[in-house]
Short mmCIF file of C-alpha atoms and ligand atoms in Angstrom, two decimals:
data_model
loop_
_atom_site.label_atom_id
_atom_site.label_comp_id
_atom_site.label_asym_id
_atom_site.label_seq_id
_atom_site.Cartn_x
_atom_site.Cartn_y
_atom_site.Cartn_z
CA MET Q 24 0.00 0.00 0.00
CA LYS Q 25 1.37 3.42 -0.96
CA PHE Q 26 1.59 6.16 1.68
CA PHE Q 27 0.69 9.73 0.74
CA ALA Q 28 0.95 12.66 3.17
CA ASP Q 29 -2.24 14.72 3.41
CA THR Q 30 -0.71 18.13 4.02
CA ALA Q 31 0.80 21.24 2.45
CA GLU Q 32 3.34 21.74 5.29
CA ILE Q 33 6.79 21.63 3.68
CA ASP Q 34 8.73 20.70 6.84
CA ASP Q 35 6.47 17.69 7.50
CA ILE Q 36 6.73 16.54 3.88
CA LYS Q 37 10.54 16.81 3.95
CA GLU Q 38 10.70 14.87 7.22
CA LEU Q 39 8.50 12.06 5.85
CA ALA Q 40 10.31 12.00 2.49
CA ALA Q 41 13.61 11.51 4.35
CA THR Q 42 12.32 8.16 5.70
CA GLY Q 43 12.12 6.84 2.13
CA LEU Q 44 8.55 5.73 2.82
CA LEU Q 45 6.63 8.60 1.25
CA ASP Q 46 4.99 7.82 -2.09
CA GLY Q 47 3.14 11.09 -2.77
CA VAL Q 48 1.21 14.03 -1.33
CA THR Q 49 -2.40 15.16 -1.37
CA THR Q 50 -3.56 18.73 -0.80
CA ASN Q 51 -6.94 20.43 -0.85
CA PRO Q 52 -8.08 24.07 -0.61
CA SER Q 53 -8.43 23.81 3.20
CA LEU Q 54 -4.88 22.48 3.60
CA ILE Q 55 -3.54 25.25 1.32
CA HIS Q 56 -5.39 27.81 3.46
CA LYS Q 57 -3.94 26.26 6.64
CA SER Q 58 -0.39 26.43 5.21
CA GLY Q 59 -0.75 30.18 4.58
CA ARG Q 60 1.24 29.69 1.36
CA ASP Q 61 0.62 30.66 -2.27
CA PHE Q 62 -1.07 27.65 -3.97
CA MET Q 63 1.12 27.56 -7.09
CA GLU Q 64 4.38 28.14 -5.18
CA VAL Q 65 3.78 25.58 -2.46
CA THR Q 66 2.58 22.96 -4.98
CA LYS Q 67 5.74 23.46 -7.03
CA GLU Q 68 7.86 23.11 -3.90
CA ILE Q 69 6.08 19.88 -2.87
CA CYS Q 70 6.53 18.46 -6.39
CA GLY Q 71 10.26 19.00 -5.99
CA ILE Q 72 10.40 17.03 -2.71
CA THR Q 73 8.64 13.86 -3.89
CA ASP Q 74 8.69 12.13 -7.27
CA GLY Q 75 5.26 10.65 -6.51
CA PRO Q 76 1.88 12.14 -7.45
CA VAL Q 77 1.03 15.47 -5.83
CA SER Q 78 -2.71 16.17 -5.88
CA ALA Q 79 -3.66 19.79 -6.61
CA GLU Q 80 -7.38 20.53 -6.56
CA VAL Q 81 -9.36 22.62 -9.03
CA VAL Q 82 -11.73 25.11 -7.40
CA ALA Q 83 -14.14 25.76 -10.29
CA LEU Q 84 -17.46 23.95 -10.28
CA ASP Q 85 -18.10 23.93 -14.04
CA HIS Q 86 -16.35 21.71 -16.59
CA GLU Q 87 -14.98 24.48 -18.84
CA THR Q 88 -13.35 26.39 -15.99
CA MET Q 89 -12.08 23.16 -14.39
CA MET Q 90 -10.32 22.38 -17.69
CA ARG Q 91 -8.76 25.85 -17.76
CA GLU Q 92 -7.59 25.50 -14.16
CA ALA Q 93 -6.22 22.01 -14.84
CA GLU Q 94 -4.26 23.41 -17.77
CA VAL Q 95 -2.52 25.84 -15.41
CA LEU Q 96 -1.97 23.28 -12.64
CA ARG Q 97 -0.53 20.54 -14.81
CA LYS Q 98 2.20 22.90 -16.04
CA ILE Q 99 3.58 23.13 -12.47
CA ALA Q 100 5.42 19.79 -12.72
CA ASP Q 101 5.18 16.36 -14.36
CA ASN Q 102 4.07 14.73 -11.10
CA VAL Q 103 1.02 16.96 -10.54
CA CYS Q 104 -2.20 14.97 -10.25
CA ILE Q 105 -5.32 17.06 -10.92
CA LYS Q 106 -7.92 16.65 -8.18
CA VAL Q 107 -11.56 17.09 -9.17
CA PRO Q 108 -14.74 16.77 -7.09
CA LEU Q 109 -17.12 13.88 -7.61
CA THR Q 110 -19.75 15.80 -9.56
CA ILE Q 111 -20.99 15.48 -13.16
CA ASP Q 112 -18.70 18.33 -14.21
CA GLY Q 113 -15.84 16.83 -12.19
CA LEU Q 114 -16.20 13.47 -13.91
CA LYS Q 115 -16.50 15.09 -17.36
CA THR Q 116 -13.23 16.84 -16.58
CA CYS Q 117 -11.71 13.58 -15.32
CA LYS Q 118 -12.63 11.78 -18.56
CA ALA Q 119 -11.20 14.57 -20.72
CA LEU Q 120 -7.94 14.86 -18.75
CA THR Q 121 -7.19 11.15 -18.36
CA GLY Q 122 -8.00 10.71 -22.07
CA ASP Q 123 -4.90 12.71 -22.89
CA GLY Q 124 -2.69 11.13 -20.24
CA THR Q 125 -3.08 13.47 -17.25
CA MET Q 126 -3.29 11.89 -13.76
CA VAL Q 127 -6.61 12.62 -12.03
CA ASN Q 128 -7.69 12.08 -8.42
CA VAL Q 129 -11.48 12.17 -7.94
CA THR Q 130 -12.19 13.48 -4.46
CA LEU Q 131 -15.11 13.70 -2.01
CA CYS Q 132 -16.36 10.15 -2.70
CA PHE Q 133 -18.92 8.87 -0.20
CA SER Q 134 -20.56 5.94 -2.01
CA ALA Q 135 -19.48 2.86 -3.95
CA ASN Q 136 -21.69 3.94 -6.87
CA GLN Q 137 -19.80 7.23 -7.03
CA ALA Q 138 -16.56 5.24 -7.09
CA LEU Q 139 -17.94 3.11 -9.95
CA LEU Q 140 -18.66 6.28 -11.94
CA ALA Q 141 -15.15 7.62 -11.29
CA ALA Q 142 -13.59 4.37 -12.53
CA LYS Q 143 -15.75 4.50 -15.66
CA ALA Q 144 -14.51 8.08 -16.18
CA GLY Q 145 -10.94 6.72 -16.16
CA ALA Q 146 -9.82 8.19 -12.81
CA SER Q 147 -6.25 7.41 -11.79
CA PHE Q 148 -7.32 7.59 -8.11
CA ILE Q 149 -10.63 7.58 -6.27
CA SER Q 150 -10.62 9.22 -2.84
CA PRO Q 151 -13.28 7.86 -0.47
CA PHE Q 152 -13.32 9.94 2.75
CA VAL Q 153 -13.49 7.38 5.56
CA GLY Q 154 -13.18 9.75 8.54
CA ARG Q 155 -15.97 12.06 7.38
CA HIS Q 156 -18.09 8.97 6.59
CA ASP Q 157 -17.57 7.71 10.16
CA ASP Q 158 -18.46 11.19 11.50
CA ASN Q 159 -21.84 10.92 9.76
CA GLY Q 160 -22.87 7.62 11.31
CA PHE Q 161 -21.55 5.25 8.61
CA ASP Q 162 -18.62 2.86 8.60
CA GLY Q 163 -15.98 4.32 6.30
CA MET Q 164 -14.19 0.99 6.00
CA ASP Q 165 -17.36 -0.73 4.67
CA LEU Q 166 -17.17 1.76 1.81
CA ILE Q 167 -13.57 0.73 1.04
CA GLU Q 168 -14.54 -2.96 1.08
CA ASP Q 169 -17.41 -2.32 -1.38
CA ILE Q 170 -15.22 -0.31 -3.74
CA ARG Q 171 -12.48 -2.98 -3.64
CA LEU Q 172 -15.06 -5.66 -4.53
CA ILE Q 173 -16.53 -3.65 -7.42
CA TYR Q 174 -13.15 -2.62 -8.86
CA ASP Q 175 -11.93 -6.24 -8.69
CA ASN Q 176 -15.16 -7.52 -10.31
CA TYR Q 177 -14.49 -5.40 -13.39
CA MET Q 178 -10.69 -5.17 -13.18
CA PHE Q 179 -10.76 -1.37 -13.05
CA GLU Q 180 -7.26 0.10 -12.81
CA THR Q 181 -8.37 3.14 -10.77
CA GLU Q 182 -6.42 3.09 -7.50
CA ILE Q 183 -8.36 3.25 -4.23
CA LEU Q 184 -6.84 6.13 -2.27
CA VAL Q 185 -8.25 6.02 1.27
CA ALA Q 186 -8.66 9.64 2.41
CA SER Q 187 -9.81 11.49 5.51
CA VAL Q 188 -7.76 9.04 7.56
CA ARG Q 189 -7.96 9.96 11.24
CA HIS Q 190 -6.05 7.22 13.10
CA VAL Q 191 -3.75 4.24 12.72
CA THR Q 192 -6.64 1.74 12.71
CA HIS Q 193 -7.91 3.30 9.47
CA VAL Q 194 -4.46 2.55 7.98
CA LEU Q 195 -4.46 -1.05 9.26
CA GLU Q 196 -7.98 -1.73 7.98
CA SER Q 197 -7.13 -0.18 4.59
CA ALA Q 198 -4.14 -2.50 4.21
CA LYS Q 199 -6.21 -5.56 5.24
CA ILE Q 200 -8.87 -4.72 2.65
CA GLY Q 201 -6.24 -4.19 -0.04
CA ALA Q 202 -6.58 -0.46 -0.70
CA ASP Q 203 -3.90 0.77 -3.11
CA VAL Q 204 -3.01 4.00 -1.31
CA MET Q 205 -3.82 5.81 1.90
CA THR Q 206 -3.31 9.49 2.56
CA ALA Q 207 -3.01 10.65 6.15
CA PRO Q 208 -1.96 13.70 8.15
CA PRO Q 209 1.76 13.54 9.10
CA LYS Q 210 0.92 12.90 12.78
CA VAL Q 211 -0.97 9.71 11.85
CA ILE Q 212 1.89 8.49 9.62
CA LYS Q 213 4.40 9.19 12.40
CA ALA Q 214 2.19 7.32 14.92
CA LEU Q 215 2.52 4.17 12.77
CA PHE Q 216 6.15 3.86 13.86
CA ASN Q 217 5.32 3.82 17.57
CA HIS Q 218 4.69 1.03 20.04
CA THR Q 219 5.20 1.25 23.81
CA LEU Q 220 6.78 -2.22 23.87
CA THR Q 221 9.32 -1.08 21.25
CA ASP Q 222 10.27 1.88 23.50
CA LYS Q 223 10.38 -0.35 26.58
CA GLY Q 224 12.50 -2.93 24.75
CA ILE Q 225 14.99 -0.27 23.57
CA ASP Q 226 15.30 1.11 27.12
CA ALA Q 227 16.06 -2.37 28.52
CA PHE Q 228 18.61 -3.19 25.78
CA MET Q 229 20.34 0.19 26.24
CA ALA Q 230 20.55 -0.27 30.00
CA ASP Q 231 22.13 -3.75 29.64
CA TRP Q 232 24.46 -2.60 26.85
CA ALA Q 233 25.74 0.27 29.04
CA LYS Q 234 26.60 -2.30 31.72
CA THR Q 235 28.89 -4.18 29.25
CA GLY Q 236 31.08 -1.08 28.86
CA GLN Q 237 31.54 -1.91 25.13
CA LYS Q 238 31.21 0.22 21.94
CA ILE Q 239 30.51 -0.71 18.31
CA VAL Q 240 31.92 2.52 16.86
C1 E4P E 312 -7.88 13.90 0.70
O1 E4P E 312 -7.29 14.03 -0.34
C2 E4P E 312 -8.33 15.02 1.56
O2 E4P E 312 -7.39 16.05 1.44
C3 E4P E 312 -8.38 14.68 3.02
O3 E4P E 312 -8.03 13.33 3.27
C4 E4P E 312 -9.56 15.20 3.76
O4 E4P E 312 -9.45 14.81 5.11
P1 E4P E 312 -10.31 15.48 6.30
O5 E4P E 312 -11.66 14.87 6.31
O6 E4P E 312 -9.53 15.15 7.53
O7 E4P E 312 -10.35 16.96 6.00
#
């Protein structure tokens, strides 16, 4: 499963990229607002940190303007992935862009039928929002299971990008279901490394090693 960072914070992206485990980045208008940075500048900077797809979202709601925005965004770098909302105009835009080889991430997916439509429109990625689904009284992971089943039934190549990830259990469940990608805030990705028994084990080994009085280097 690929790991994308769901953020526009450069320091966090650099820190995660340095682990060698970062496969891409997703942003959205709220994350750009939170960063306080210029959209075009920060997107270009992120594209220079990772070779993987960097999702940059259109903000128009109609197909023609989405196409014009996508034209500007895809010139930022070769690894820009145009993010469009799951609407009729968004999917029309998805079909047109993927038809000429541009990567497209269809966002704000809350049903398996919507995911089916995105795959038919040739989406490179579909982004079901599990955390927001949970918040509204549904089980976000059920949605991922349904999409996996449907995509496998018809051998769609659209990658399932689990989004709105709130905690490490969302990551675990995504991997068990066989999602292709998950995007999470840096703090959730960093939490994946932690276990209290790992810390306890290191403390015990260090204490015993100190007692030997030896050095490796
Ligand atoms: C995905 O691409 C979105 O940017 C993101 O996962 C939304 O997450 P949120 O529900 O925590 O805002």
